[in-house]
PDB file of C-alpha atoms and ligand atoms in Angstrom:
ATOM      1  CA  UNK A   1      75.469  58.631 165.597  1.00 45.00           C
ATOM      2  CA  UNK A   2      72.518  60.875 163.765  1.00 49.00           C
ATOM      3  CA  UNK A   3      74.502  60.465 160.358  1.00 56.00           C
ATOM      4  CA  UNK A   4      74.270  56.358 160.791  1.00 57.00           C
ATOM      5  CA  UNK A   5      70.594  56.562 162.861  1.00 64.00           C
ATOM      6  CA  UNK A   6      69.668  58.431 159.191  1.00 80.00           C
ATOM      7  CA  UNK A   7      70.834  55.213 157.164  1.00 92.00           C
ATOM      8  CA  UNK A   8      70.398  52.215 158.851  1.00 93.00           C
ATOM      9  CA  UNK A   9      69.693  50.465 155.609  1.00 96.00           C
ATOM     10  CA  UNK A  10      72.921  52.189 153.044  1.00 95.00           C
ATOM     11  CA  UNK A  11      74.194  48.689 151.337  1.00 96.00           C
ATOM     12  CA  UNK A  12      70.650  47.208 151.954  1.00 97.00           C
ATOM     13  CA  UNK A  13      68.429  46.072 149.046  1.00 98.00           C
ATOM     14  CA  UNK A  14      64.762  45.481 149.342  1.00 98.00           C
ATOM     15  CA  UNK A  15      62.997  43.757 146.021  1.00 98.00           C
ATOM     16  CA  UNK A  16      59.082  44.875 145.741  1.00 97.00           C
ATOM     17  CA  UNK A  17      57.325  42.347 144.048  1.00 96.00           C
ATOM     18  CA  UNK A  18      53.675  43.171 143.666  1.00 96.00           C
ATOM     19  CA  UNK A  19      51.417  41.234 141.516  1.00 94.00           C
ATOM     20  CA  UNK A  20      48.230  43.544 142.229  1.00 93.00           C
ATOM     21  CA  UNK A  21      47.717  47.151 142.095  1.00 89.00           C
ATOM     22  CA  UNK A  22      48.956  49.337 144.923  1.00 93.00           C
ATOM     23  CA  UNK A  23      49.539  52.647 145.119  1.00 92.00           C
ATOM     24  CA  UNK A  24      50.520  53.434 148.844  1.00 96.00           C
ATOM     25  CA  UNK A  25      51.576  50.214 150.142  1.00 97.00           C
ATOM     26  CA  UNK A  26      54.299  50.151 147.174  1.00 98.00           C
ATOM     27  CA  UNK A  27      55.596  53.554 147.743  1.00 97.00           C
ATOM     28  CA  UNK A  28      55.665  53.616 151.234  1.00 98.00           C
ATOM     29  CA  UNK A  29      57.681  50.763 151.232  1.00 98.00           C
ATOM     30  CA  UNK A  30      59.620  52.126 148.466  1.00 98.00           C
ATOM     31  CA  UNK A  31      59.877  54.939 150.392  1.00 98.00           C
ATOM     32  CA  UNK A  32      60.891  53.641 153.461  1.00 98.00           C
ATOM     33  CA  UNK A  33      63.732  51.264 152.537  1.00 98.00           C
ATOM     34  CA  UNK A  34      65.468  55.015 150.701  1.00 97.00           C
ATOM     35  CA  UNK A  35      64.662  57.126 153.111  1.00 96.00           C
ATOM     36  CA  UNK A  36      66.676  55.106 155.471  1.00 96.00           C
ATOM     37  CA  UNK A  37      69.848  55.032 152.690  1.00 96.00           C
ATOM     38  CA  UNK A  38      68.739  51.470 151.146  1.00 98.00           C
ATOM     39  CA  UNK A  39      67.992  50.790 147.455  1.00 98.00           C
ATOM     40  CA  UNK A  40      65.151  48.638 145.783  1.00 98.00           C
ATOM     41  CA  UNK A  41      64.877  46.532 143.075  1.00 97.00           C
ATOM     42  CA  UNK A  42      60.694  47.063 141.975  1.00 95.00           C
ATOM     43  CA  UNK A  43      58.864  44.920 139.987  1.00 91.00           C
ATOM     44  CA  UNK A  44      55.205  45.771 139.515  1.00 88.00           C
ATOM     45  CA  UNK A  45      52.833  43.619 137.592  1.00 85.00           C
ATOM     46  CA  UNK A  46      55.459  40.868 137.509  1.00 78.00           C
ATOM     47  CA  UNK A  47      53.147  38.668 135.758  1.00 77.00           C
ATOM     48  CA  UNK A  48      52.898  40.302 132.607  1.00 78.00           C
ATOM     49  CA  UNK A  49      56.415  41.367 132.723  1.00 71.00           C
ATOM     50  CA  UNK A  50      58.959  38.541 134.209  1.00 74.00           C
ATOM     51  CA  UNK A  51      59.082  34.886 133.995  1.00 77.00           C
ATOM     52  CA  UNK A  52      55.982  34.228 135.705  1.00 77.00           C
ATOM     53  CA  UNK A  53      54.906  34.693 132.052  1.00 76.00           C
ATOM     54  CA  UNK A  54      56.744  31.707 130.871  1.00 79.00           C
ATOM     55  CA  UNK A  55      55.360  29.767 133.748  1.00 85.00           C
ATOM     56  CA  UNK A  56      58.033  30.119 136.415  1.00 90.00           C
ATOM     57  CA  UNK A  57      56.691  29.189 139.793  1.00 93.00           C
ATOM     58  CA  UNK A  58      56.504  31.340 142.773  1.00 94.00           C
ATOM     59  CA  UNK A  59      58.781  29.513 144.937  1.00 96.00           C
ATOM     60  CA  UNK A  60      61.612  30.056 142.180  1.00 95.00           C
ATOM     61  CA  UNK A  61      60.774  33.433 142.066  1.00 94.00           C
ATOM     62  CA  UNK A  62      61.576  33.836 145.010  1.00 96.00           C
ATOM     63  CA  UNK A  63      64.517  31.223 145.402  1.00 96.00           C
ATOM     64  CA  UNK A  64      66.238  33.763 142.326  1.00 95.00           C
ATOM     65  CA  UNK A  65      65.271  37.226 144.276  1.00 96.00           C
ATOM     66  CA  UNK A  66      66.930  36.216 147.247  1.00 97.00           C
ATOM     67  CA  UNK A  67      70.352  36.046 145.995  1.00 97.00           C
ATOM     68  CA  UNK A  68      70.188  39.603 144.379  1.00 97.00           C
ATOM     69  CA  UNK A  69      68.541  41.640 147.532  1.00 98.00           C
ATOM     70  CA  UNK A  70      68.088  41.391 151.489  1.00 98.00           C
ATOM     71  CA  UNK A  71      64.644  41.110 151.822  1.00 98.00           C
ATOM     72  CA  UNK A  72      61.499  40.745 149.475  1.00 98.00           C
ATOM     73  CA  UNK A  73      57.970  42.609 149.785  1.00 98.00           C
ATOM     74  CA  UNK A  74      55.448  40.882 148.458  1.00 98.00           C
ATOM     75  CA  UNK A  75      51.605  41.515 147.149  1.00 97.00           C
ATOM     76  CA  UNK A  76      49.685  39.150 145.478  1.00 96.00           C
ATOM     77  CA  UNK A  77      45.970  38.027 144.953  1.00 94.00           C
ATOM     78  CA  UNK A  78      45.659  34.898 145.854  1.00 96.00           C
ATOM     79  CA  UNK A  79      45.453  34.114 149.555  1.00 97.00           C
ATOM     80  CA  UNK A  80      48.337  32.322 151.335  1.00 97.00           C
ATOM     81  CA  UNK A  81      50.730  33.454 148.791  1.00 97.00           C
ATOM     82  CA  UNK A  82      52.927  35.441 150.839  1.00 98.00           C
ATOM     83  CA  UNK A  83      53.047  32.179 153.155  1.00 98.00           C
ATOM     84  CA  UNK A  84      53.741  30.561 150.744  1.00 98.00           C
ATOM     85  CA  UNK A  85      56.776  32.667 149.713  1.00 98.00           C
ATOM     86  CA  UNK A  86      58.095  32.463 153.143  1.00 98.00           C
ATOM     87  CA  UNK A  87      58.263  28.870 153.149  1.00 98.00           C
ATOM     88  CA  UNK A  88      59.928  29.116 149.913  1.00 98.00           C
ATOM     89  CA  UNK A  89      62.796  31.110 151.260  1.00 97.00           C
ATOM     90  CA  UNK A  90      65.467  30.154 152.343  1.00 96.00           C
ATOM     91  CA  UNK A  91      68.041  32.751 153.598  1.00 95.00           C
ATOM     92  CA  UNK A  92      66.144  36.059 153.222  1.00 97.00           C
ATOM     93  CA  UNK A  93      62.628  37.589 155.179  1.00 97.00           C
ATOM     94  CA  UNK A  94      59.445  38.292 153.394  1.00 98.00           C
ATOM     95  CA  UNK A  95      56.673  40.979 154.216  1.00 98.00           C
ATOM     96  CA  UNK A  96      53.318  40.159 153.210  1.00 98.00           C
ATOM     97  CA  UNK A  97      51.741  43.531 151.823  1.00 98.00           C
ATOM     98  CA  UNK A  98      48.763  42.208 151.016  1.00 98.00           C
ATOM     99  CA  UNK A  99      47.742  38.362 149.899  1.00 98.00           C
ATOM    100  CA  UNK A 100      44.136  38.664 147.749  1.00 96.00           C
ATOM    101  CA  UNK A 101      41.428  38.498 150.340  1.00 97.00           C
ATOM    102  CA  UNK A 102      43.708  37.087 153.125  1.00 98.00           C
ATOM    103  CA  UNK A 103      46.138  39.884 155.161  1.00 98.00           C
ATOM    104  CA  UNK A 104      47.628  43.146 155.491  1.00 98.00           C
ATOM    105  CA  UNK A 105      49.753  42.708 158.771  1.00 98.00           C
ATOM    106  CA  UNK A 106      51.925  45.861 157.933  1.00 98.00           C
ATOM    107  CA  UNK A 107      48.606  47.923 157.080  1.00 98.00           C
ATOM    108  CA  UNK A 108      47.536  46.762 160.788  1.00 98.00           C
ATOM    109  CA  UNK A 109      51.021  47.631 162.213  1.00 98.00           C
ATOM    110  CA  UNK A 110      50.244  51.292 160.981  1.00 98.00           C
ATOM    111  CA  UNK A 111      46.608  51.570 161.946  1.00 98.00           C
ATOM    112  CA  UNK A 112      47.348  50.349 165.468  1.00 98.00           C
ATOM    113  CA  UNK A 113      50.345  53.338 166.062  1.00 98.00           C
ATOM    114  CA  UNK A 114      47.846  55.745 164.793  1.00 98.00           C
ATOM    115  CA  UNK A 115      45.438  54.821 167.637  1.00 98.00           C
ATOM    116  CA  UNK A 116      48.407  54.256 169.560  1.00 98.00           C
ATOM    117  CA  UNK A 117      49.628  58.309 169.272  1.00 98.00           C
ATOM    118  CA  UNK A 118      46.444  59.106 169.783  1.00 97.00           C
ATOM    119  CA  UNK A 119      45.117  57.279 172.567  1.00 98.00           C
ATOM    120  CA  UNK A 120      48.609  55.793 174.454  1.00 98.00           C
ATOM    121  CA  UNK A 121      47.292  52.587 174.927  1.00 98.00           C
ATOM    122  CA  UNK A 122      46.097  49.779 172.222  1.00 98.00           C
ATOM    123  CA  UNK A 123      43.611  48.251 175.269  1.00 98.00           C
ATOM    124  CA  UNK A 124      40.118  48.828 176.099  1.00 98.00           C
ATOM    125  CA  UNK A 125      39.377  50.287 172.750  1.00 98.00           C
ATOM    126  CA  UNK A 126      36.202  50.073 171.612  1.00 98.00           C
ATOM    127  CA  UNK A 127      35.803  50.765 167.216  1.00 98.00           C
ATOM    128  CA  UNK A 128      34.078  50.195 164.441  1.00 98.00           C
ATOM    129  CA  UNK A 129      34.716  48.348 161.118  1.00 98.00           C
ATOM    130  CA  UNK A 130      32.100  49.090 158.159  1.00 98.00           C
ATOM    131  CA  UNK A 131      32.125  48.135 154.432  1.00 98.00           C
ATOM    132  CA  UNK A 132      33.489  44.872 152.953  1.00 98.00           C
ATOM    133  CA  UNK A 133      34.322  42.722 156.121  1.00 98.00           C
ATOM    134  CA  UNK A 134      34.731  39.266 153.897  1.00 98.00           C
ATOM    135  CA  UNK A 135      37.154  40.269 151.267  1.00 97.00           C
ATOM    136  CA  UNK A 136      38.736  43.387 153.194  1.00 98.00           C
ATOM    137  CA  UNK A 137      42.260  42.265 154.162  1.00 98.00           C
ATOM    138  CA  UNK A 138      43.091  45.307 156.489  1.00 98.00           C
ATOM    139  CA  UNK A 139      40.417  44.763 159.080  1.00 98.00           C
ATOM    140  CA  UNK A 140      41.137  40.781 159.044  1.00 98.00           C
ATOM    141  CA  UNK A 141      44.946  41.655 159.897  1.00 98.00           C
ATOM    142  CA  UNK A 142      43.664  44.447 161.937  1.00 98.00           C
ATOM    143  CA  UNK A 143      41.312  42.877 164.641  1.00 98.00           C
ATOM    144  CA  UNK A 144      43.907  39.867 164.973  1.00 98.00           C
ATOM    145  CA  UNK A 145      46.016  42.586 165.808  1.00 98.00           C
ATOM    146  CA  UNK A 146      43.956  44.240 168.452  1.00 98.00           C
ATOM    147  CA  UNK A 147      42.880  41.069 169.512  1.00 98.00           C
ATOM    148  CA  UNK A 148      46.721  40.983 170.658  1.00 97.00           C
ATOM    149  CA  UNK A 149      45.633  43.176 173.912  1.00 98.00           C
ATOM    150  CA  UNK A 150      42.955  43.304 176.238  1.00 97.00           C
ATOM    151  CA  UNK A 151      39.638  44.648 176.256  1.00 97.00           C
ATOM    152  CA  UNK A 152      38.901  45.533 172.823  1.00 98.00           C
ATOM    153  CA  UNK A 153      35.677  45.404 171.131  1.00 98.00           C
ATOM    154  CA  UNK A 154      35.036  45.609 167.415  1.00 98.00           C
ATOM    155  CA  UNK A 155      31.180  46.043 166.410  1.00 98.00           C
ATOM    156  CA  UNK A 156      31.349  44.750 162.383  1.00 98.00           C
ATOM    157  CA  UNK A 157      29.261  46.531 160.238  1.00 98.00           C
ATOM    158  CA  UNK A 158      28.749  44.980 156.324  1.00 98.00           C
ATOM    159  CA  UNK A 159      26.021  44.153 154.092  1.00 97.00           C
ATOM    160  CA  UNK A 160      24.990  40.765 154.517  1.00 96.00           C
ATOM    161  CA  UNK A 161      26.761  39.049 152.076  1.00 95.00           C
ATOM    162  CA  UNK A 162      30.265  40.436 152.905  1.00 97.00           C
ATOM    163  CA  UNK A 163      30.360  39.722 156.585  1.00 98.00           C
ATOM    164  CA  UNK A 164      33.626  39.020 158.688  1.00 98.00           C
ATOM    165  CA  UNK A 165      34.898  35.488 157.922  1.00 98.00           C
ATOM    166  CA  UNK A 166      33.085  32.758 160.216  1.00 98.00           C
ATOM    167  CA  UNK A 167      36.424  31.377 161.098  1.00 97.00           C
ATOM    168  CA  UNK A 168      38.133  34.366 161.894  1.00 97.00           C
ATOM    169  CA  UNK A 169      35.368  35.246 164.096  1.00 97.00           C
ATOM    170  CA  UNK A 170      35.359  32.227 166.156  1.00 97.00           C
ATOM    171  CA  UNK A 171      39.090  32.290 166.259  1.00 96.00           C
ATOM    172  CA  UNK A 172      39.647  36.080 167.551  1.00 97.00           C
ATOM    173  CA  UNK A 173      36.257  35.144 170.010  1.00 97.00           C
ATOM    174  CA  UNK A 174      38.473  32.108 171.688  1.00 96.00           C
ATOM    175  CA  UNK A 175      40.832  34.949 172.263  1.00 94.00           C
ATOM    176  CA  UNK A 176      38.791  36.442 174.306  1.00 94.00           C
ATOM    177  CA  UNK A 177      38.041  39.903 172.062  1.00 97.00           C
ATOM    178  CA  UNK A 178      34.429  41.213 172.001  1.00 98.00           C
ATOM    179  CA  UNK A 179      33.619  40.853 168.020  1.00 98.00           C
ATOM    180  CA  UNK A 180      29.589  42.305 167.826  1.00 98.00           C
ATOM    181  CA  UNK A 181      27.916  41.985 164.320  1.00 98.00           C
ATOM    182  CA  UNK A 182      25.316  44.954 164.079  1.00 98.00           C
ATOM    183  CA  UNK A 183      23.355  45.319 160.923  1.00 96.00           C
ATOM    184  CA  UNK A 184      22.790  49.497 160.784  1.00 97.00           C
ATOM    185  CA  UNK A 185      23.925  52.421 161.758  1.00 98.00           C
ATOM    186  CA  UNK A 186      21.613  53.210 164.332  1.00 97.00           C
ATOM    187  CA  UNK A 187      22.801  50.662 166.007  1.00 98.00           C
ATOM    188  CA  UNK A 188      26.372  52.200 166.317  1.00 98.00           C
ATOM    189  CA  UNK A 189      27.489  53.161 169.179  1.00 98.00           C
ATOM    190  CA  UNK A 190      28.550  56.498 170.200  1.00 96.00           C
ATOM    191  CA  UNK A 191      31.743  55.770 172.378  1.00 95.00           C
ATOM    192  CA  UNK A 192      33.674  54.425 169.946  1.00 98.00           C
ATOM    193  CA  UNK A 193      37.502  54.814 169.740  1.00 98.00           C
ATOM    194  CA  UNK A 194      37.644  55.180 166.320  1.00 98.00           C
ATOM    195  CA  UNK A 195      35.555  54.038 163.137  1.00 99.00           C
ATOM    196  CA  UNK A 196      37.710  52.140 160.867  1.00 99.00           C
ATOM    197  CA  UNK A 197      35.692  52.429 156.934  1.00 98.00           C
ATOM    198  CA  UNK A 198      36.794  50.429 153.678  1.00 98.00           C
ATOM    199  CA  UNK A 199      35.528  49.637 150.754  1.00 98.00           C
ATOM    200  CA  UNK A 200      33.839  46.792 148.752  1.00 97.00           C
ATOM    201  CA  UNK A 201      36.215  45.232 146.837  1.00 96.00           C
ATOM    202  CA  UNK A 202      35.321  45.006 143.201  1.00 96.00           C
ATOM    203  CA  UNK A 203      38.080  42.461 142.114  1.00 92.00           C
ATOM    204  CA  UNK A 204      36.819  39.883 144.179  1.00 91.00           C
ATOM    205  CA  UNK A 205      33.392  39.746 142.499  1.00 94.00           C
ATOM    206  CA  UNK A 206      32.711  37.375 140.006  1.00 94.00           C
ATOM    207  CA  UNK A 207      28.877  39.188 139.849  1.00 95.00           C
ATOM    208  CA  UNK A 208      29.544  42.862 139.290  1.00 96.00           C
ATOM    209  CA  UNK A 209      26.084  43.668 139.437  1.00 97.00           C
ATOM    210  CA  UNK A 210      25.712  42.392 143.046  1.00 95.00           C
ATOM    211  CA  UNK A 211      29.152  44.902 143.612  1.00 97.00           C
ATOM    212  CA  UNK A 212      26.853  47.544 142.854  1.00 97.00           C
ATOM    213  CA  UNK A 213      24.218  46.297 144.593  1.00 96.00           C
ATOM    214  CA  UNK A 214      26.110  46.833 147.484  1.00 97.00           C
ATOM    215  CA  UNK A 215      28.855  48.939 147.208  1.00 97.00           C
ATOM    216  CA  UNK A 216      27.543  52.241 148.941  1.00 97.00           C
ATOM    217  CA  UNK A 217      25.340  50.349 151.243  1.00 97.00           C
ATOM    218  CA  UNK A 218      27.051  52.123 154.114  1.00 98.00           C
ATOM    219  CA  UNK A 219      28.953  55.408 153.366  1.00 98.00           C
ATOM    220  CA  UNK A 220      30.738  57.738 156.215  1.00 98.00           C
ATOM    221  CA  UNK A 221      28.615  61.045 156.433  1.00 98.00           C
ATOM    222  CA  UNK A 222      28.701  64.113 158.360  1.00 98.00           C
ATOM    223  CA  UNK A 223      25.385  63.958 159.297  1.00 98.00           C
ATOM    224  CA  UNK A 224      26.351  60.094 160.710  1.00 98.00           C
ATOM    225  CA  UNK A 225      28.836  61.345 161.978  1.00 98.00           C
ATOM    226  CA  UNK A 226      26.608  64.035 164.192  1.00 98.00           C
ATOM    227  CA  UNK A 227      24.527  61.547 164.998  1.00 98.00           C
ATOM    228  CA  UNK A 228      26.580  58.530 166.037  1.00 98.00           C
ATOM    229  CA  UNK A 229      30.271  59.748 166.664  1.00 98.00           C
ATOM    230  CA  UNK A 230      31.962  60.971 169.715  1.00 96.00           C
ATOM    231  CA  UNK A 231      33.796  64.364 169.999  1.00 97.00           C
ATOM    232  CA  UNK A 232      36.903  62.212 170.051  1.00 97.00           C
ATOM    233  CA  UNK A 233      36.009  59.346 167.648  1.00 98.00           C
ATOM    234  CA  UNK A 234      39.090  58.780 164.717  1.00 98.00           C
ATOM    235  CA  UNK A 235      38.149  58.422 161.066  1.00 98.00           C
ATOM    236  CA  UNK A 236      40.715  55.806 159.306  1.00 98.00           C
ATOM    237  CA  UNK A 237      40.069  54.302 156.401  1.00 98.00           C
ATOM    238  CA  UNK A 238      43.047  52.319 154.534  1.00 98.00           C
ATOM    239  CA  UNK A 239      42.438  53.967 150.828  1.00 98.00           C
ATOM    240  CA  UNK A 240      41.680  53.917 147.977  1.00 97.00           C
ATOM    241  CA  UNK A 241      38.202  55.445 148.671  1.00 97.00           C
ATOM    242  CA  UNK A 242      35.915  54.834 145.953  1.00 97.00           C
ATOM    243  CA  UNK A 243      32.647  57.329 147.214  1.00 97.00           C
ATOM    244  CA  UNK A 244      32.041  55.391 150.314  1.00 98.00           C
ATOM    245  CA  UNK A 245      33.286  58.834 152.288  1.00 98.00           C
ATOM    246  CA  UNK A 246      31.259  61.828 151.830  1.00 98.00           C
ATOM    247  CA  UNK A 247      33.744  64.761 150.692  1.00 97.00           C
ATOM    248  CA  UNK A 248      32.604  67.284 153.435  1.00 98.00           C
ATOM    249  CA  UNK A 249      34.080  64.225 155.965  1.00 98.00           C
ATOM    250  CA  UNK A 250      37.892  65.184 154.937  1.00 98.00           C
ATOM    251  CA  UNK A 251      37.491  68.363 156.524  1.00 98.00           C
ATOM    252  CA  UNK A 252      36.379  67.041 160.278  1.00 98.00           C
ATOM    253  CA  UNK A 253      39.449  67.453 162.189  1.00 98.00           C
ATOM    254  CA  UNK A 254      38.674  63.626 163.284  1.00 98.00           C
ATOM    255  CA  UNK A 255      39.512  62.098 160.134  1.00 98.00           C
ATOM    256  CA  UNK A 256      42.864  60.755 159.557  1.00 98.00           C
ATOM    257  CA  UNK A 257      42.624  58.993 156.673  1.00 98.00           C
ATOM    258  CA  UNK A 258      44.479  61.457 154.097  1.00 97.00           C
ATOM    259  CA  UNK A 259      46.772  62.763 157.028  1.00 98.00           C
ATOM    260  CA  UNK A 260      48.469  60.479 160.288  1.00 98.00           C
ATOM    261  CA  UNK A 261      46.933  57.246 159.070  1.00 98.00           C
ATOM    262  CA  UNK A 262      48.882  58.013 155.608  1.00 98.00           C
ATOM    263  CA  UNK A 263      51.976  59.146 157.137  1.00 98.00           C
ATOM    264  CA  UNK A 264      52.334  56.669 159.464  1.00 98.00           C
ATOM    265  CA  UNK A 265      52.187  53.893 156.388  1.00 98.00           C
ATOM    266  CA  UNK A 266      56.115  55.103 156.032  1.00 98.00           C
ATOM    267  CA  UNK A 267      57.408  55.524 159.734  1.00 97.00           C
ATOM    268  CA  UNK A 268      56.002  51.979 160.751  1.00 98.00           C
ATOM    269  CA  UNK A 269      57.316  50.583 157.469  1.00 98.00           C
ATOM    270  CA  UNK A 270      60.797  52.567 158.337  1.00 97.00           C
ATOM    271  CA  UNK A 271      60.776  51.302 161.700  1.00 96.00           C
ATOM    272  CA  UNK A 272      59.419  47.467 160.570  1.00 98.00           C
ATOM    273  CA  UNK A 273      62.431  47.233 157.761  1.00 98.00           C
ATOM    274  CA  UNK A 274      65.075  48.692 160.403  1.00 96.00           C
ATOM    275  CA  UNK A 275      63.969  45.953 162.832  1.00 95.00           C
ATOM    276  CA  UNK A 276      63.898  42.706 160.342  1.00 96.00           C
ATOM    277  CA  UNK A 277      67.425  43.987 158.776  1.00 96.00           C
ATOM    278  CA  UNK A 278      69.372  45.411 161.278  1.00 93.00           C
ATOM    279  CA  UNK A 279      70.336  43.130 164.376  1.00 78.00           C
ATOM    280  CA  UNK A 280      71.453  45.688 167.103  1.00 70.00           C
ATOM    281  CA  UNK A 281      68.991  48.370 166.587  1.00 67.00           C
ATOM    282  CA  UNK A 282      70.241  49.746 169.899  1.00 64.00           C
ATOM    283  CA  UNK A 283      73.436  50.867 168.422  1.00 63.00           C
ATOM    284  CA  UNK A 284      71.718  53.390 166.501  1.00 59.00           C
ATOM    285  CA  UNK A 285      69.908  55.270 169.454  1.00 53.00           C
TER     286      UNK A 285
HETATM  287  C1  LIG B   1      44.140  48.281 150.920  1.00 91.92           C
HETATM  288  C2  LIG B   1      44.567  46.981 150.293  1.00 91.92           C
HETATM  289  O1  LIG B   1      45.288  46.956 149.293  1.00 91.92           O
HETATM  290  O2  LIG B   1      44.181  45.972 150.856  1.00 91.92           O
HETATM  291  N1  LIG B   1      44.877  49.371 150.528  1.00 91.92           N
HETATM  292  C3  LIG B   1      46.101  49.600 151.106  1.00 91.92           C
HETATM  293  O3  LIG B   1      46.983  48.807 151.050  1.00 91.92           O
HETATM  294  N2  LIG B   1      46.253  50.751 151.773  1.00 91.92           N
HETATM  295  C4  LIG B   1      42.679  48.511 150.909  1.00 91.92           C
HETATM  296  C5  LIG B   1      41.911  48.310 149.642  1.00 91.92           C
HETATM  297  O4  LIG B   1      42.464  48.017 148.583  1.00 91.92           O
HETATM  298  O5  LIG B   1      40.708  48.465 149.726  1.00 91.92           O
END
């Protein structure tokens, strides 16, 4: 069985279609779909490069992808796209990797297994979430994924102008997850789980100047990290880190960001593809 556990996916074909920048969310999935003996068909920056120049629409985008491959990954910048995809198919799965400002569900599948191997439970956490709370996609897909269990609390941290959506707020609230908007760091506090950092997200600012304004209002220290974190406190931060993280932070034992967090972006992904495409998983224990 180890030969066939090794390549679940050999005849499988994944198509990446990503119509915004990614570095790790492409390769991992790339990654992931060969490591387990599939094949992909890749299409970065499909808008300057396929039919979506001509003015092909989405939905026959996709409609034509799903007769070549098994399953389509999709990024894109504009929210509700990858919803939008997934109506538009028909016979084959999609996986949002990212819609503009919207959702990162795999991104949260990843983050939650690295508290999970850490801590053995995804309840009665209690973390932080600093930098660009409006336009961040992970931490919107990431508390609606802790606000799957019980017990959680989330203290936001963001400039004023790029605080959690309203909506999502009230919506996560109803089910029944502490969300607790704090305004500085001194007002972190020091039990926390883990402190999730991001960054502010350029390419949703029409006003550059007010992304510099604001883009290293709140940067991960050492010294911050003296002062407000616990011995067992995890660093994660999604990436790409644009100077929001001190350098002498990579070193702190605590910080996962370039190490579990990053690996774990392909064994989730392995284990996510195995479950969408293979129907008795159980044969291959
Ligand atoms: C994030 C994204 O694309 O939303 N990166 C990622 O997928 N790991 C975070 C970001 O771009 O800031």
């Amino acid at each position: 069985m180890a030969g066939k556990f090794a390549t679940p996916l050999r005849g499988k074909l994944a198509a990446l279609l990503f119509f915004e920048p990614s570095s790790r969310t492409f390769s991992s999935h790339a990654a992931a779909v060969k490591r387990l003996g599939g094949q992909t068909v890749e299409y970065q920056q499909p808008n300057t490069t396929s039919s979506t120049v001509k003015g092909e629409t989405l939905e026959d985008t996709v409609n034509v992808f799903e007769h070549y491959v098994d399953l389509i990954i999709i990024r894109h910048p504009v929210m509700g796209t990858a919803l939008r995809a997934a109506e538009a198919a028909i016979t084959k799965p999609i996986i949002n990797a990212g819609d503009g400002s919207g959702e990162h569900p795999t991104q949260a599948l990843l983050d939650m297994f690295t508290f999970y191997e850490q801590y053995k439970r995804l309840d009665g956490l209690t973390g932080l979430m600093t930098g660009d709370l409006l336009y961040g996609r992970t931490v919107h897909s990431l508390v609606k994924g802790l606000s799957l269990f019980q017990n959680n609390t989330i203290f936001l941290l963001s400039p004023k102008n790029l605080r959690f959506p309203k909506e999502l707020l009230v919506h996560v609230r109803r089910r029944g997850m502490k969300l607790v908007e704090i305004e500085h760091e001194k007002d972190i506090p020091e039990n926390c789980h883990f402190w999730y950092w991001t960054r502010v997200q350029k390419e949703r600012f029409s006003d550059l100047s007010e992304y510099e304004r604001v883009k290293h209002r709140f940067v991960l220290t050492s010294r911050l990290i003296k002062e407000r974190a616990d011995k067992k406190t995890l660093l994660l931060h999604p990436l790409p880190r644009v100077g929001e993280i001190e350098p002498t932070v990579d070193s702190d034992p605590r910080a996962l960001y370039l190490r579990d967090e990053v690996a774990n972006g392909l064994y989730v992904r392995m284990a996510l593809l195995t479950l969408i495409l293979i129907k008795n998983t159980q044969s291959y224990w």
